[in-house]
C-alpha positions as a printed NumPy array, in Angstrom:
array([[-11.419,  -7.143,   4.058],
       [-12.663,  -3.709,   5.27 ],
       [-10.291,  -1.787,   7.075],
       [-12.204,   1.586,   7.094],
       [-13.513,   1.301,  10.519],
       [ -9.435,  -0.019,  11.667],
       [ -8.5  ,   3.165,  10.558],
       [ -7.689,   6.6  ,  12.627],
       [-10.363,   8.136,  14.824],
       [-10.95 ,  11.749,  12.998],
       [ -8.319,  14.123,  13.076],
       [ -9.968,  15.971,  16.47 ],
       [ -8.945,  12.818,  18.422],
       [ -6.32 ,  12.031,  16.776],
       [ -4.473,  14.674,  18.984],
       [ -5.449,  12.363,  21.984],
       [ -4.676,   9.499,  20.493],
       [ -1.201,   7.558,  21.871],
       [  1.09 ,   7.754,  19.112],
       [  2.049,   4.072,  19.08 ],
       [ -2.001,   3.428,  18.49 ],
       [ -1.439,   5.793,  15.605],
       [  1.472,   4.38 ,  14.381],
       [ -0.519,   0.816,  14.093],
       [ -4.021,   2.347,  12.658],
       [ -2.896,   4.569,  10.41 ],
       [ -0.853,   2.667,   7.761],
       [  2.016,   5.457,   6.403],
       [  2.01 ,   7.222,   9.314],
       [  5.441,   5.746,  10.514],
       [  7.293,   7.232,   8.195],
       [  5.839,  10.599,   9.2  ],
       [  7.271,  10.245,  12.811],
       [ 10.502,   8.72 ,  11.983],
       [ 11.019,  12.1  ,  10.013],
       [  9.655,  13.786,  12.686],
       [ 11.522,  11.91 ,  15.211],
       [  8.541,  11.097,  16.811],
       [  8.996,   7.817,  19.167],
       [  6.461,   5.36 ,  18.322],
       [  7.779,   2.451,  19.198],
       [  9.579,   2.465,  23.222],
       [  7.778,   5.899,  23.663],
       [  5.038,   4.983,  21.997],
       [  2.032,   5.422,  24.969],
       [  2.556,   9.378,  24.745],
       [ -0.496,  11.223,  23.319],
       [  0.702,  12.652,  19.582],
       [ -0.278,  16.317,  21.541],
       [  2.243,  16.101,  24.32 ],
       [  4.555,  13.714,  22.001],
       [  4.573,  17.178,  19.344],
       [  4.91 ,  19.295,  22.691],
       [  7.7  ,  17.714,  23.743],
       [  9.487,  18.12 ,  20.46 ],
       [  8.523,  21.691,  19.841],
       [  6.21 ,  20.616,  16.62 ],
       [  3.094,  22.436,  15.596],
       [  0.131,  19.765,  16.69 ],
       [ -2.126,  20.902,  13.592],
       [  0.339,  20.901,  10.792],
       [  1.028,  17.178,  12.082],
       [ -2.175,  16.508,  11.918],
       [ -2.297,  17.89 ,   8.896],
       [ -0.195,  15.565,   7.306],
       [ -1.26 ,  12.462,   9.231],
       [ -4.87 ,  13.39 ,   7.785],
       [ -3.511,  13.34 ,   3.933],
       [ -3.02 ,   9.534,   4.796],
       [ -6.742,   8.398,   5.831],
       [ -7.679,   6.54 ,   2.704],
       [-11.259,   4.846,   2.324],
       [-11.195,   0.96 ,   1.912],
       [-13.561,   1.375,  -1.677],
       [-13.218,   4.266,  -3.454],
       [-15.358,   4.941,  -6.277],
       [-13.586,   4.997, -10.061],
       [-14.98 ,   6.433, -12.636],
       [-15.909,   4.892, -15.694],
       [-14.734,   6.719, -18.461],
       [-11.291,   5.118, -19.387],
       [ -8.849,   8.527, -19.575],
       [-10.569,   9.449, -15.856],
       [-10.052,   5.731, -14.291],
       [ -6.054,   5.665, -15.503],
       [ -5.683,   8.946, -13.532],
       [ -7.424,   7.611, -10.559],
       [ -5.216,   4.58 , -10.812],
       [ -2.002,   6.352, -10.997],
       [ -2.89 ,   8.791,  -7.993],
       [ -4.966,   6.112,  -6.122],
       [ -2.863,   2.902,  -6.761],
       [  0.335,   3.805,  -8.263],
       [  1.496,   6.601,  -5.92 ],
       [  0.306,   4.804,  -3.085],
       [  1.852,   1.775,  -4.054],
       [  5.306,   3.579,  -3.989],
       [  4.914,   4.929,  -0.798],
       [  4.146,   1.721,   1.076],
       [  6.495,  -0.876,  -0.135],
       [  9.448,   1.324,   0.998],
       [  8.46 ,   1.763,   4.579],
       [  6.877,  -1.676,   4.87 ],
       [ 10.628,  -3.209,   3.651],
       [ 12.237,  -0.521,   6.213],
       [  9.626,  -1.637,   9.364],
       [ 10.716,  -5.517,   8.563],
       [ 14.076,  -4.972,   8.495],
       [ 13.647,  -3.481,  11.624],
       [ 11.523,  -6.38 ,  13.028],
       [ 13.218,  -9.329,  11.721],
       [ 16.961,  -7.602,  12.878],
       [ 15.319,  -6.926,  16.745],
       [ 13.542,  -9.815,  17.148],
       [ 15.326, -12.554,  15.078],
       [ 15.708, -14.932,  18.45 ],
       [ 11.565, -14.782,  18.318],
       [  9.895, -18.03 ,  17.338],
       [  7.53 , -15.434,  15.771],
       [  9.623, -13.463,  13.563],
       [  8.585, -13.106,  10.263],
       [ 12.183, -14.46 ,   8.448],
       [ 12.469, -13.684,   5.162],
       [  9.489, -10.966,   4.842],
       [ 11.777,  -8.005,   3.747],
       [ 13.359,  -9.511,   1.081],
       [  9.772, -10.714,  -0.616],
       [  8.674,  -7.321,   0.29 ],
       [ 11.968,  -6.194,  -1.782],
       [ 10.982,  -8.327,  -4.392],
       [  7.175,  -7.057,  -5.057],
       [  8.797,  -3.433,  -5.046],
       [ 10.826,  -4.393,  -7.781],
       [  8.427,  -6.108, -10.027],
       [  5.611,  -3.685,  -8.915],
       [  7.6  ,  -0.698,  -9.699],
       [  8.646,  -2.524, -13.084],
       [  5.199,  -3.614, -13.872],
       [  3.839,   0.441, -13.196],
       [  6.612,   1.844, -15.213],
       [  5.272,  -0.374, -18.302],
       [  1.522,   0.574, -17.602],
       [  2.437,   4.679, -17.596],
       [  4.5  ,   4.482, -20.526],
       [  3.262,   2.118, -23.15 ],
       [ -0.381,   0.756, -21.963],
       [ -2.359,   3.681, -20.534],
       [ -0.777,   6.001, -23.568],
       [ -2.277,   3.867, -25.814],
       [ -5.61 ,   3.275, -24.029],
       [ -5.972,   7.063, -23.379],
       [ -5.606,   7.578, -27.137],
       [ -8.605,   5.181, -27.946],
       [ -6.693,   2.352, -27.779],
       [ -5.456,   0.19 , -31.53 ],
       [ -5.836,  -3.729, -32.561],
       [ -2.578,  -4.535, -31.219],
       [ -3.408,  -3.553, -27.449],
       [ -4.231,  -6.796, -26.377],
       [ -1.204,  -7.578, -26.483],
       [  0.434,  -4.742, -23.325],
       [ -2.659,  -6.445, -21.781],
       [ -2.16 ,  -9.706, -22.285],
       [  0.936,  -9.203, -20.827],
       [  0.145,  -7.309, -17.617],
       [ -2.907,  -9.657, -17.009],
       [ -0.176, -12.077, -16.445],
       [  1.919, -10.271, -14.624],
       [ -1.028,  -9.268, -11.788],
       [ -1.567, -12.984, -11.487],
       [  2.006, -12.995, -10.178],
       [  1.257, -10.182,  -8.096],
       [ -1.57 , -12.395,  -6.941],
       [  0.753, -15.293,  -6.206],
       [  3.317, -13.052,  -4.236],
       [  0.473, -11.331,  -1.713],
       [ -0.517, -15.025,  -0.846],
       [  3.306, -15.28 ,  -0.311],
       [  3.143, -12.093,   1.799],
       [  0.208, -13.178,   3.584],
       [  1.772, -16.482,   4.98 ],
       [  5.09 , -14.74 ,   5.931],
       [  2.946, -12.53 ,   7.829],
       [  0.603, -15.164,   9.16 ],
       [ -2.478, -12.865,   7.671],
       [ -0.964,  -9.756,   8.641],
       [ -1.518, -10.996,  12.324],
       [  0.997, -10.115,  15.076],
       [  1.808, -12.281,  17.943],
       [  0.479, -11.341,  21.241],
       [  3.277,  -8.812,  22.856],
       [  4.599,  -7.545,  19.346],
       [  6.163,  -4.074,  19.848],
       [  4.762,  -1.421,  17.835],
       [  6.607,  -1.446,  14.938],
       [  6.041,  -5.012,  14.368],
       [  1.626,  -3.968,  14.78 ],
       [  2.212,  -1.506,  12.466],
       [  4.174,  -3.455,   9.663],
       [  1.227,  -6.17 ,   9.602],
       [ -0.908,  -3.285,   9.366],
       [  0.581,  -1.608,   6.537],
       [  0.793,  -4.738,   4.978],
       [ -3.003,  -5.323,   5.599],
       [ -3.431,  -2.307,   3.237],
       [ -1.155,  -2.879,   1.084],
       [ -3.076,  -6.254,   0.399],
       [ -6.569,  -4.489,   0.166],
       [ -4.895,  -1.742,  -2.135],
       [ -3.34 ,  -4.056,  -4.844],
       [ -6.163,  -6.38 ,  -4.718],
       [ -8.791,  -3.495,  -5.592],
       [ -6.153,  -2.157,  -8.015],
       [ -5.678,  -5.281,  -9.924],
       [ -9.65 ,  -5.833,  -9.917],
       [ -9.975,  -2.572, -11.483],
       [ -7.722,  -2.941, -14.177],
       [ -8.932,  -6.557, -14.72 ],
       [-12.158,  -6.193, -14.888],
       [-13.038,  -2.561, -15.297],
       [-10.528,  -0.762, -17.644],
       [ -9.125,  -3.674, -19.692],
       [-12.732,  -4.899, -20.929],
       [-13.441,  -2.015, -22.609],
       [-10.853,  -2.617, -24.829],
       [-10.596,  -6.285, -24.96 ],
       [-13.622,  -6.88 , -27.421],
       [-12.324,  -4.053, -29.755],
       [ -8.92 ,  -5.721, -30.443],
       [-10.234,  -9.526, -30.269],
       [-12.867,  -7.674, -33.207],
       [ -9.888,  -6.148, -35.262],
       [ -7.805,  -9.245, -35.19 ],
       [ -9.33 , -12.597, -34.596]])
């Protein structure tokens, strides 16, 4: 699923843009104008420009930030193992950490407002709650004990740490086909309010983003190991 061309219109029309569109495109960018107290939801048809007007906020520092958040659907690794953990930590990793906590705050928000909808996603926030935890988990093992020890050339007994997380992405695997069905494919129901477009939007990326993460690792990073070890210790 390429989301590239879903994403933001560049940054000098973003300024144009309404700021409930923005909200919905741009996956992250709620949390920006909830800080900001920037009404994307009931006020959400203002332009950002006369939205940061009205609030007294400098338009291009906004943009600014809004601009750190446009990330490319593919994103090219690089090959040599040291290089491709450090683009999975600040590709993967960090972003991973900044989704899940304002995709569990948006469906809070949606399932408490619109619980008496037919449509309402029950149940979403606490999965969502769930993945954070074992995501977060599952990262905290990979920084400290795997990537160490594939960043120093790796030894017989690392297939082993990834034995262990190749199981453990398969369960990340079987909870975004949980997300997925909660969220009916990340597709709102005609009339959802903006938060509600912007959660299945968020979640959208958050799909593409551990997907490509998990095929990275899987197939890119772990093989290059994986014949070492299984040659050390049959």
């Amino acid at each position: 699923m390429n989301h590239a061309a879903t994403l933001d219109h560049p940054t000098t029309d973003r300024a144009q843009q309404a700021i409930g569109q923005i909200a919905v495109n741009l996956p992250g960018s709620t949390a920006v104008f909830r800080r900001l107290k920037l009404d994307f939801c009931c006020g959400g048809q203002v332009a950002l420009q006369t939205a940061c007007e009205a609030k007294g906020l400098a338009l291009q520092a906004v943009l600014d930030e809004l601009a750190q958040l446009d990330r490319p659907a593919t994103q090219a690794a690089p090959q040599a193992p040291g290089a491709m953990i450090d683009h999975i930590l600040e590709r993967y990793h960090a972003v991973h950490r900044e989704q899940l906590p304002e995709l569990i705050r948006m469906a809070r928000r949606v399932e408490a407002v619109h619980r008496d909808s037919p449509d309402v996603p029950v149940g979403l926030a606490a999965h969502l709650e769930a993945m954070e935890a074992e995501l977060l988990e599952h990262m905290e093992k990979e920084e400290t004990v795997l990537f160490p020890m594939l960043k120093a050339g790796g030894t017989p007994m690392v297939r082993h740490p990834i034995g262990v997380m190749r199981d453990e992405h398969t369960r990340h695997g079987e909870q975004l086909e949980r997300l997925m069905a909660l969220s009916h494919d990340a597709t709102p129901p005609f009339g959802a309010c903006n938060t509600w477009r912007a959660l299945y939007a968020g979640i959208a990326q958050l799909s593409d983003d551990l997907i490509n993460h998990i095929h990275l690792e899987n197939n890119l990073l772990f093989p290059q190991f994986e014949p070492k070890a299984a040659a050390c210790c049959p």
